């Protein structure tokens, strides 16, 4: 990331809204935001294969569900946060991945300028490509601050997205079992 460009952009933004970037309270703001963006957008420099390459052999072919993975991301339309939970299920085909690797994969994609629909699909595609399971289902639930603090101003509203691959796309009972395991009505 180009820290200097970020700092200059923040200075211009402050001037654009009528602030004085040289006043005491704002003097270090460009530097703080540049450091923050390095953290918030760290996924730009990562790939999911880094985390999903370590697999373990298994004879289990039952659904594996990792639910309630908290994520924070930034909407590419307004550059405001959206945040929520990701639920990931997959059907192993001879191998499983460490559970923390699923959460790390979520982080790779969440730490980019993002759309929730795209985030959901990217996670599912990465799991199918890297793990080659029999099927994957990814569900994201998120609140978008662009809907909460501006525009329509509807706090608490949530957007839910699904991405189904493999057996989850063709077997309705498998998808229904996923929802039962999440303790949600199908």
Short mmCIF file of C-alpha atoms in Angstrom, two decimals:
data_model
loop_
_atom_site.label_atom_id
_atom_site.label_comp_id
_atom_site.label_asym_id
_atom_site.label_seq_id
_atom_site.Cartn_x
_atom_site.Cartn_y
_atom_site.Cartn_z
CA UNK A 1 0.00 0.00 0.00
CA UNK A 2 1.12 3.51 -0.73
CA UNK A 3 1.02 5.20 2.68
CA UNK A 4 1.93 8.61 1.26
CA UNK A 5 -0.98 8.60 -1.20
CA UNK A 6 -3.38 7.62 1.59
CA UNK A 7 -2.09 10.44 3.83
CA UNK A 8 -2.41 13.00 1.05
CA UNK A 9 -5.90 11.75 0.23
CA UNK A 10 -6.98 12.15 3.85
CA UNK A 11 -5.54 15.68 3.96
CA UNK A 12 -7.53 16.56 0.82
CA UNK A 13 -10.67 14.99 2.27
CA UNK A 14 -10.31 17.02 5.47
CA UNK A 15 -9.90 20.20 3.45
CA UNK A 16 -12.83 19.19 1.23
CA UNK A 17 -15.21 19.00 4.19
CA UNK A 18 -14.01 22.37 5.47
CA UNK A 19 -11.58 21.20 8.15
CA UNK A 20 -8.06 22.43 8.83
CA UNK A 21 -5.70 19.44 8.60
CA UNK A 22 -3.07 21.41 10.51
CA UNK A 23 -5.16 21.89 13.67
CA UNK A 24 -3.99 19.94 16.71
CA UNK A 25 -6.73 17.30 16.76
CA UNK A 26 -6.27 16.45 13.07
CA UNK A 27 -2.51 16.81 12.71
CA UNK A 28 -1.80 13.08 13.05
CA UNK A 29 -5.09 11.88 11.52
CA UNK A 30 -3.68 11.21 8.01
CA UNK A 31 -0.96 8.99 9.49
CA UNK A 32 -3.43 7.16 11.78
CA UNK A 33 -5.79 6.49 8.88
CA UNK A 34 -2.95 5.27 6.65
CA UNK A 35 -1.93 2.77 9.35
CA UNK A 36 -5.57 1.76 9.89
CA UNK A 37 -6.09 1.15 6.14
CA UNK A 38 -3.03 -1.10 6.10
CA UNK A 39 -4.81 -3.27 8.66
CA UNK A 40 -8.36 -3.00 7.26
CA UNK A 41 -7.30 -3.84 3.72
CA UNK A 42 -4.62 -6.45 4.50
CA UNK A 43 -6.59 -8.97 2.43
CA UNK A 44 -5.47 -7.18 -0.73
CA UNK A 45 -2.07 -8.81 -0.32
CA UNK A 46 -3.21 -12.29 0.77
CA UNK A 47 -4.60 -15.32 -1.00
CA UNK A 48 -6.84 -17.98 0.56
CA UNK A 49 -4.59 -20.78 -0.70
CA UNK A 50 -2.01 -19.67 1.88
CA UNK A 51 -4.41 -20.76 4.62
CA UNK A 52 -6.19 -23.64 2.88
CA UNK A 53 -3.10 -25.53 1.70
CA UNK A 54 -2.69 -27.59 4.91
CA UNK A 55 -5.17 -30.47 4.75
CA UNK A 56 -5.69 -33.56 6.91
CA UNK A 57 -6.83 -36.98 5.69
CA UNK A 58 -10.22 -38.21 6.93
CA UNK A 59 -12.72 -40.95 6.30
CA UNK A 60 -15.54 -38.65 7.46
CA UNK A 61 -17.88 -37.57 4.69
CA UNK A 62 -20.46 -35.84 6.89
CA UNK A 63 -21.12 -32.11 6.90
CA UNK A 64 -18.61 -29.92 8.71
CA UNK A 65 -20.14 -26.63 9.90
CA UNK A 66 -18.26 -23.63 11.24
CA UNK A 67 -20.85 -21.07 12.28
CA UNK A 68 -20.89 -17.54 13.65
CA UNK A 69 -17.53 -16.44 12.24
CA UNK A 70 -17.54 -12.70 12.96
CA UNK A 71 -16.30 -10.45 10.17
CA UNK A 72 -15.85 -6.75 9.46
CA UNK A 73 -15.55 -5.44 5.93
CA UNK A 74 -15.79 -2.19 4.00
CA UNK A 75 -18.42 -1.50 1.34
CA UNK A 76 -16.85 -0.50 -1.95
CA UNK A 77 -19.75 1.84 -2.78
CA UNK A 78 -19.55 4.18 0.22
CA UNK A 79 -16.36 2.99 1.96
CA UNK A 80 -18.37 2.45 5.15
CA UNK A 81 -18.18 -0.71 7.25
CA UNK A 82 -20.49 -3.67 7.08
CA UNK A 83 -20.20 -6.46 9.60
CA UNK A 84 -21.83 -9.65 10.71
CA UNK A 85 -21.45 -13.42 10.73
CA UNK A 86 -20.38 -16.03 8.20
CA UNK A 87 -21.52 -19.65 8.40
CA UNK A 88 -19.57 -22.21 6.35
CA UNK A 89 -20.48 -25.83 5.72
CA UNK A 90 -18.66 -28.33 3.55
CA UNK A 91 -18.77 -32.04 2.77
CA UNK A 92 -15.24 -33.49 2.90
CA UNK A 93 -13.95 -35.67 0.09
CA UNK A 94 -11.15 -37.48 1.89
CA UNK A 95 -9.65 -34.44 3.62
CA UNK A 96 -10.49 -31.64 6.01
CA UNK A 97 -8.89 -28.32 6.80
CA UNK A 98 -8.08 -26.89 10.23
CA UNK A 99 -11.11 -24.95 11.50
CA UNK A 100 -9.16 -21.73 12.00
CA UNK A 101 -8.32 -21.81 8.30
CA UNK A 102 -11.98 -21.24 7.43
CA UNK A 103 -12.01 -18.07 9.56
CA UNK A 104 -8.72 -16.96 8.01
CA UNK A 105 -10.22 -17.40 4.55
CA UNK A 106 -13.13 -15.17 5.56
CA UNK A 107 -10.60 -12.54 6.71
CA UNK A 108 -8.71 -12.63 3.39
CA UNK A 109 -11.82 -11.52 1.54
CA UNK A 110 -13.41 -9.36 4.24
CA UNK A 111 -10.28 -7.20 4.46
CA UNK A 112 -10.81 -5.72 0.99
CA UNK A 113 -13.19 -3.16 -0.47
CA UNK A 114 -16.12 -5.47 -0.89
CA UNK A 115 -19.74 -6.26 -1.72
CA UNK A 116 -21.43 -8.79 0.57
CA UNK A 117 -22.70 -10.83 -2.37
CA UNK A 118 -19.18 -10.97 -3.81
CA UNK A 119 -17.64 -11.81 -0.42
CA UNK A 120 -20.01 -14.78 -0.06
CA UNK A 121 -19.19 -16.11 -3.55
CA UNK A 122 -15.43 -15.59 -3.15
CA UNK A 123 -15.33 -17.62 0.06
CA UNK A 124 -17.31 -20.47 -1.55
CA UNK A 125 -15.14 -20.49 -4.68
CA UNK A 126 -11.90 -20.48 -2.66
CA UNK A 127 -13.07 -23.44 -0.59
CA UNK A 128 -14.16 -25.41 -3.66
CA UNK A 129 -10.91 -24.66 -5.50
CA UNK A 130 -8.45 -25.21 -2.67
CA UNK A 131 -10.14 -27.99 -0.67
CA UNK A 132 -12.03 -29.76 -3.47
CA UNK A 133 -14.86 -30.93 -1.19
CA UNK A 134 -18.06 -32.58 -2.41
CA UNK A 135 -19.95 -29.38 -1.65
CA UNK A 136 -19.82 -26.00 0.08
CA UNK A 137 -22.48 -23.69 1.45
CA UNK A 138 -21.57 -20.19 2.65
CA UNK A 139 -24.09 -17.88 4.30
CA UNK A 140 -23.34 -14.30 5.30
CA UNK A 141 -25.53 -12.08 7.48
CA UNK A 142 -24.49 -8.43 7.78
CA UNK A 143 -25.52 -4.98 8.84
CA UNK A 144 -24.37 -2.21 6.50
CA UNK A 145 -23.57 1.19 7.98
CA UNK A 146 -24.40 2.79 4.61
CA UNK A 147 -28.03 1.81 5.40
CA UNK A 148 -27.80 2.54 9.12
CA UNK A 149 -26.16 5.95 9.41
CA UNK A 150 -26.97 7.53 6.04
CA UNK A 151 -29.48 7.21 3.24
CA UNK A 152 -32.50 5.19 4.38
CA UNK A 153 -31.27 5.12 8.04
CA UNK A 154 -32.60 1.71 9.06
CA UNK A 155 -30.41 0.39 11.90
CA UNK A 156 -30.65 -3.29 12.66
CA UNK A 157 -31.63 -4.35 9.14
CA UNK A 158 -29.58 -7.28 7.89
CA UNK A 159 -28.69 -8.57 4.47
CA UNK A 160 -28.36 -12.34 4.02
CA UNK A 161 -26.50 -13.95 1.12
CA UNK A 162 -25.98 -17.60 0.17
CA UNK A 163 -23.49 -19.33 -2.09
CA UNK A 164 -24.08 -23.04 -2.78
CA UNK A 165 -21.63 -25.25 -4.63
CA UNK A 166 -21.44 -28.96 -5.41
CA UNK A 167 -23.84 -31.18 -3.45
CA UNK A 168 -25.39 -28.19 -1.67
CA UNK A 169 -26.58 -26.84 -5.01
CA UNK A 170 -28.23 -30.11 -6.01
CA UNK A 171 -29.45 -31.71 -2.76
CA UNK A 172 -32.28 -29.74 -1.05
CA UNK A 173 -32.21 -32.04 2.01
CA UNK A 174 -28.53 -31.25 2.57
CA UNK A 175 -29.29 -27.53 2.45
CA UNK A 176 -32.23 -28.05 4.84
CA UNK A 177 -29.93 -29.89 7.25
CA UNK A 178 -27.55 -26.91 7.14
CA UNK A 179 -30.36 -24.59 8.22
CA UNK A 180 -31.49 -26.98 10.95
CA UNK A 181 -27.93 -27.07 12.25
CA UNK A 182 -27.93 -23.27 12.36
CA UNK A 183 -31.20 -23.46 14.35
CA UNK A 184 -33.02 -21.36 11.78
CA UNK A 185 -36.33 -22.11 10.12
CA UNK A 186 -36.00 -23.40 6.59
#
